Coordinates of C-alpha atoms in Angstrom, one line a residue:
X9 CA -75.9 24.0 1.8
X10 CA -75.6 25.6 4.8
X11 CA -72.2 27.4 5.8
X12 CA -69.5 25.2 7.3
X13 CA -71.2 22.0 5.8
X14 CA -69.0 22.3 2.5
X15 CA -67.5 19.4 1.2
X16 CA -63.6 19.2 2.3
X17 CA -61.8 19.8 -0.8
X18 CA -59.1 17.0 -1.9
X19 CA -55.2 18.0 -1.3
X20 CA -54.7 16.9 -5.1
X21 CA -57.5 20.1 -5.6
X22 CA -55.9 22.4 -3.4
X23 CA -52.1 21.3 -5.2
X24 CA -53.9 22.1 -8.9
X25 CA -53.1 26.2 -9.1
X26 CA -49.3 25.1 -8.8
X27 CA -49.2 22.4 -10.8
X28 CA -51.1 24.5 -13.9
X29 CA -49.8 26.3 -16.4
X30 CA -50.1 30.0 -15.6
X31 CA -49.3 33.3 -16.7
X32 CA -50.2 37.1 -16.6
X33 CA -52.1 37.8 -19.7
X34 CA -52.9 41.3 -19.6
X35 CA -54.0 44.0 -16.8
X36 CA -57.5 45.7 -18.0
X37 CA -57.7 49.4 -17.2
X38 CA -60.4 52.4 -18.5
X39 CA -59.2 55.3 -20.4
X40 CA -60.5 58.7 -21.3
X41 CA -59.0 58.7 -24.8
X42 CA -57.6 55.8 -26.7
X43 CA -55.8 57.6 -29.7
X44 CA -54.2 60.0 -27.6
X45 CA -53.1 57.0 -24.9
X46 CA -52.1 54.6 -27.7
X47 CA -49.7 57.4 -29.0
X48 CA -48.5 58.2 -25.6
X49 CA -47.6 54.2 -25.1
X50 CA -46.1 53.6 -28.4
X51 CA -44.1 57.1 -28.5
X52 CA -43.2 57.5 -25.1
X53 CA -42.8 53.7 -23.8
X54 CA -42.3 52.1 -27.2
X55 CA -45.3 49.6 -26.6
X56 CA -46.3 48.3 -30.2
X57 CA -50.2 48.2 -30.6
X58 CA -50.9 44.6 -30.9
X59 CA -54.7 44.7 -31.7
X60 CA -57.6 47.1 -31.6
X61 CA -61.4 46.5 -32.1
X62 CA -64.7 48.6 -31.8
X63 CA -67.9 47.1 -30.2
X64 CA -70.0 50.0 -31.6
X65 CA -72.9 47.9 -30.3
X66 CA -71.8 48.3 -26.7
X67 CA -70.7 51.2 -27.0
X68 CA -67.1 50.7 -26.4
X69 CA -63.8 50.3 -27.9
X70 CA -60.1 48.4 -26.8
X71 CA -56.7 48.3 -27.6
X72 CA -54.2 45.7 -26.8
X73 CA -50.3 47.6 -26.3
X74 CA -46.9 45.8 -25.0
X75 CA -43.4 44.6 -25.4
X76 CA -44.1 41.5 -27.4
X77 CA -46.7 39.2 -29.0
X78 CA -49.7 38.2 -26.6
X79 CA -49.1 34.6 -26.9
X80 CA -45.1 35.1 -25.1
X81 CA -45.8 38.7 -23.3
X82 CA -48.1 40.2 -20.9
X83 CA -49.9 43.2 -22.1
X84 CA -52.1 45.8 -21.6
X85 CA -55.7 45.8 -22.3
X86 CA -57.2 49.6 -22.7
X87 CA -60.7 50.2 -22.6
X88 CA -62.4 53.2 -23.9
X89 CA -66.3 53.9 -23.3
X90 CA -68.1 56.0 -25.9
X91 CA -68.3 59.4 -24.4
X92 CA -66.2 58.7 -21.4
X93 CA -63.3 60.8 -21.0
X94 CA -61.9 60.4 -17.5
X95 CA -62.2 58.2 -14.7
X96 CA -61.2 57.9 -10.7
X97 CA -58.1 56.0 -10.1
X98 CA -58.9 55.9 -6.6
X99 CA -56.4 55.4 -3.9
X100 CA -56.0 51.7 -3.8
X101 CA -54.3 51.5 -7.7
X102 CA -50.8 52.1 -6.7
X103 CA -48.4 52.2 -10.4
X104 CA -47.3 50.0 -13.5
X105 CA -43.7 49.1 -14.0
X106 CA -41.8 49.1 -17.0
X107 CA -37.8 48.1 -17.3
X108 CA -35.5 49.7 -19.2
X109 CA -31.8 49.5 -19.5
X110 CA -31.4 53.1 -19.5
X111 CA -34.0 55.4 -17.3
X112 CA -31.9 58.5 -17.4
X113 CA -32.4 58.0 -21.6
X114 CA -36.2 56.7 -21.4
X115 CA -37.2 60.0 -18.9
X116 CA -35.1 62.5 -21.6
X117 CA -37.3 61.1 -24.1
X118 CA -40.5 61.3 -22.5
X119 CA -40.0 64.5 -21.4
X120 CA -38.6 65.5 -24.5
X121 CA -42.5 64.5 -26.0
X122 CA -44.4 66.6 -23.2
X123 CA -44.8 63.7 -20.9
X124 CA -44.9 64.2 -17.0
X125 CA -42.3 63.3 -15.3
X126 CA -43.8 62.6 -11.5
X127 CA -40.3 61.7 -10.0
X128 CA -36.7 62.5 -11.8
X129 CA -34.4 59.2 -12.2
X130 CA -31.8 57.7 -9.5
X131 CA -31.6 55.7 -6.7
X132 CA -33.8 54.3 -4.6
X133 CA -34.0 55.2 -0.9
X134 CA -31.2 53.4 0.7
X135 CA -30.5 51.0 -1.9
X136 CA -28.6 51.5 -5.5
X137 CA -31.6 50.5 -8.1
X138 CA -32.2 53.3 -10.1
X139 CA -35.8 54.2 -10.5
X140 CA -38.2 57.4 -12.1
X141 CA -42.5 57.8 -12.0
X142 CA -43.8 59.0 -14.8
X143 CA -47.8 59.8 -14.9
X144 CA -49.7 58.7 -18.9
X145 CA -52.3 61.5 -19.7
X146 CA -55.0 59.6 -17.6
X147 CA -52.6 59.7 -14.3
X148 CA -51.9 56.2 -14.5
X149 CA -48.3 55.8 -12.6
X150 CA -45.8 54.0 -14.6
X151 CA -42.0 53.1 -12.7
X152 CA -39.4 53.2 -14.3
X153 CA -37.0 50.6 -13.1
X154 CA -33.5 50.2 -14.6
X155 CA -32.4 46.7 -15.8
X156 CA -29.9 45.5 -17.7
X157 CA -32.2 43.2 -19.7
X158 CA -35.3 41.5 -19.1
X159 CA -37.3 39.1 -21.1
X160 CA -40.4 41.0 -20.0
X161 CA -40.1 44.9 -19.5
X162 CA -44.2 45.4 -18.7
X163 CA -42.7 43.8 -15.2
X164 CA -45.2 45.0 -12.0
X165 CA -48.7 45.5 -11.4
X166 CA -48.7 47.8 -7.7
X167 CA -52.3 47.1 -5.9
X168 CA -52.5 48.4 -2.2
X169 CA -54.3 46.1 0.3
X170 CA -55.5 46.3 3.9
X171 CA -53.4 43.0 5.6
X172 CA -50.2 41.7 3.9
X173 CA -50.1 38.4 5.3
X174 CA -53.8 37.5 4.4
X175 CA -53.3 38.7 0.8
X176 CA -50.0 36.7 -0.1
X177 CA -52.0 33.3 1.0
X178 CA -54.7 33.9 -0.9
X179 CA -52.9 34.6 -4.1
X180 CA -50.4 31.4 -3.1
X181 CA -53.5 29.4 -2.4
X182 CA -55.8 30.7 -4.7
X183 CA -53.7 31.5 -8.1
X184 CA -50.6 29.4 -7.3
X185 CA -48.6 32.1 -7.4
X186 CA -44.9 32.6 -5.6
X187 CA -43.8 34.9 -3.0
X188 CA -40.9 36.3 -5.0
X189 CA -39.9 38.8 -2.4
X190 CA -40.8 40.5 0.5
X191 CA -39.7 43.7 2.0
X192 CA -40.3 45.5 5.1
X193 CA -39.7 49.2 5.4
X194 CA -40.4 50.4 9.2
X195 CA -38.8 53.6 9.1
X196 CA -41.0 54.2 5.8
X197 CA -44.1 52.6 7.3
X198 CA -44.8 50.2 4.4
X199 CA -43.8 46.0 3.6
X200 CA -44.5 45.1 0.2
X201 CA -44.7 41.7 -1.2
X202 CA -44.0 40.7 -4.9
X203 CA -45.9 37.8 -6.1
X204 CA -45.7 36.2 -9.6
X205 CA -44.8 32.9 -11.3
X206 CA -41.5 33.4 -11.8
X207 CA -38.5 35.7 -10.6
X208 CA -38.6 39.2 -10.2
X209 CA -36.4 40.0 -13.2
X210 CA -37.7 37.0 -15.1
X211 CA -41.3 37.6 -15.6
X212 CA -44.5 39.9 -14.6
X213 CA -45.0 40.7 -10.9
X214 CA -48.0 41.4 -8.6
X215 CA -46.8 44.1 -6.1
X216 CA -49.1 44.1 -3.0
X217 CA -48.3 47.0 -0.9
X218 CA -49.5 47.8 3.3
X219 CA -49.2 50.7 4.2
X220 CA -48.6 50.4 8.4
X221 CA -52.7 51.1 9.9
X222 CA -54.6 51.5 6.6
X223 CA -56.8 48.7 6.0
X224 CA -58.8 49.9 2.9
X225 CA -58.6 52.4 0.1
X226 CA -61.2 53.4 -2.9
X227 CA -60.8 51.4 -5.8
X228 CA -62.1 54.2 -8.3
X229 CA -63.7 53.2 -11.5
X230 CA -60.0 53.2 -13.7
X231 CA -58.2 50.3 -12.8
X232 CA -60.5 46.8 -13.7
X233 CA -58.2 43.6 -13.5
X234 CA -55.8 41.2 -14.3
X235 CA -56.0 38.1 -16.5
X236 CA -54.4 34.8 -16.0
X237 CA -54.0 31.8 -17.8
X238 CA -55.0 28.0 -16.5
X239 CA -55.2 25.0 -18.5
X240 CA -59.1 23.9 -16.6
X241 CA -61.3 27.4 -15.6
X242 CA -63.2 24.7 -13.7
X243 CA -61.2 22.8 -11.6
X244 CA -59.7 26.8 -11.0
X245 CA -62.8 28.5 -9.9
X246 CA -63.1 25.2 -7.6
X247 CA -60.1 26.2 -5.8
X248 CA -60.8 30.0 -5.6
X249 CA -64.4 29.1 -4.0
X250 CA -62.7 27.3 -1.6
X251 CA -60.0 29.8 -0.7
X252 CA -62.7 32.7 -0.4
X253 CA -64.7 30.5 1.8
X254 CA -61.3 30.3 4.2
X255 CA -60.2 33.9 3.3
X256 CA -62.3 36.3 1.7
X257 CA -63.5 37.4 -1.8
X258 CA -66.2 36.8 -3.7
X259 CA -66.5 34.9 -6.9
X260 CA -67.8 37.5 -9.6
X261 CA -68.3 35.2 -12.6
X262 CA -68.8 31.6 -12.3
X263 CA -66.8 29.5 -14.7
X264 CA -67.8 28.8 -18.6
X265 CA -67.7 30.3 -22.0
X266 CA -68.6 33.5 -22.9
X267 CA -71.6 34.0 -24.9
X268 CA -70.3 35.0 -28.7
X269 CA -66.9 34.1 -28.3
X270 CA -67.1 31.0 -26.4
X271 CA -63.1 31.5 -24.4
X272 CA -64.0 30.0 -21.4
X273 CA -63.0 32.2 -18.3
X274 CA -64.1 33.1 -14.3
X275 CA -63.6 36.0 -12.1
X276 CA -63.2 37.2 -8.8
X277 CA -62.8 39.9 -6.2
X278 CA -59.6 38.9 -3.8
X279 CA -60.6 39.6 0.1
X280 CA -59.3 43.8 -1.0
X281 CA -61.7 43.5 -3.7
X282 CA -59.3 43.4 -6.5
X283 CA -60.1 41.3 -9.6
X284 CA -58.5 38.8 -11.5
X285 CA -60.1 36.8 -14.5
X286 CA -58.7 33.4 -15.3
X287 CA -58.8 32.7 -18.7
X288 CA -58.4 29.2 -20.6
X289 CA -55.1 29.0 -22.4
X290 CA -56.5 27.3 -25.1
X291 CA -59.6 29.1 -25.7
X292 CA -57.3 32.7 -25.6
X293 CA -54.7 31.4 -28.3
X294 CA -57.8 30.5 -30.7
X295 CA -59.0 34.0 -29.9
X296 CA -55.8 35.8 -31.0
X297 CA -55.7 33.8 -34.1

């Protein structure tokens, strides 16, 4: 079909990513070491390892950590390769968030277990939330950020992208998510939006950060992806071809099952080359069982 001759798609298509049922699974990241990051999590965050398996026949390993059960919680996937034992973050990864009612308490301890403590706890820059960075033993950034309570204390995913306003449509248009919050910081030279499915304090966030005249950054070989859930991987990766086609991207797996373990999933590159993998609900609770 030649470009510009594709079928208009139907407003009740384009209307499907915010009428599904959708969540943040789990963000996928590389690591040098999975003992030693496993203990770091579990000591120093008080993650609970939720599952672990070896692939010995290619040649990897993964461990699932977070703050709750998979089914209720998003979570972090940790990949280690065989023989692997550091990676490049690149400069486009920006941090993790965690939320704690104390992060005066939480930074005592970690320091207290040899963590690294990148920034020391209190206020923001001209506001009142109180906030710390601490750096895991493969220089992932985690923020601190001090909350009362929160039903989900994995709560941010920071990515860095090249244009603000063309990255919170497609993530509105493509993935149905929400644009939770925006803020501008001219003096600082930055605007970040947080998009998610919920509020800020209510559920899992995607922070997209500009940075005022820098329109790409290295993506590294560390940092792989988020997952999402959708009740119809098809009728998804319909939606996402169109928005790519309107926005950028590029789809990296077209939907269907995956051979072995038939869960049905796709995956794509957002127009900063980020990835996200939708996953069907129903295929990923039979997996966890």
């Amino acid at each position: 079909m030649a470009e510009g001759s594709a079928a208009v798609p139907s407003t009740e298509l384009l209307e499907w990513p915010k009428k599904d049922k959708r969540r943040f699974l789990h963000a996928v990241y590389r690591v040098g070491d999975l003992d030693r990051t496993i203990k770091f999590y579990t000591e120093c965050f008080g993650m609970k390892l939720l599952r672990k398996r070896d692939i010995p026949e290619e040649k990897y390993s993964n461990a699932f950590l977070g703050f709750g059960p998979e089914e209720s919680h998003f979570v972090v996937e940790l990949t280690y390769n065989y023989g692997v034992t550091s990676y490049d973050i690149g400069t486009g990864f920006g941090h993790f968030a965690i939320a704690t009612p104390d992060v005066y308490k939480m930074v005592e301890d970690i320091r207290a277990k040899g963590g690294d403590i990148t920034r020391e706890p209190g206020p923001v820059k001209g506001g009142t939330s109180v906030i710390a960075f601490v750096k895991d033993p493969d220089g992932y950034i985690f923020e601190l950020i001090q909350r009362a309570s929160t039903p989900e204390p994995l709560c941010q995913v920071m990515l860095r992208v090249g244009d603000l306003d063309r990255s919170v449509k497609f993530y509105e248009k493509a993935l149905g998510m929400k644009l939770v919050k925006k803020v501008d910081r001219p003096e600082y030279k930055y605007s970040i939006a947080m998009m998610g499915y919920a509020e800020e304090h209510e559920t899992i966030v995607l922070e997209l950060t500009y940075n005022y005249g820098v329109t790409e950054y290295t993506k590294g070989n560390a940092y792989a992806q988020v997952a999402i859930s959708t009740e119809d991987v098809y009728k998804s990766g319909e939606v996402v071809e169109h928005v790519i086609q309107e926005l950028g991207g590029k789809v990296t797996r077209k939907p269907g099952p995956i051979p072995g373990i038939n869960t049905k999933i796709t995956s794509f590159l957002d127009p900063d080359g980020w990835k996200t993998v939708l996953v069907d609900n129903e295929d990923f609770l039979k997996e966890l069982k």
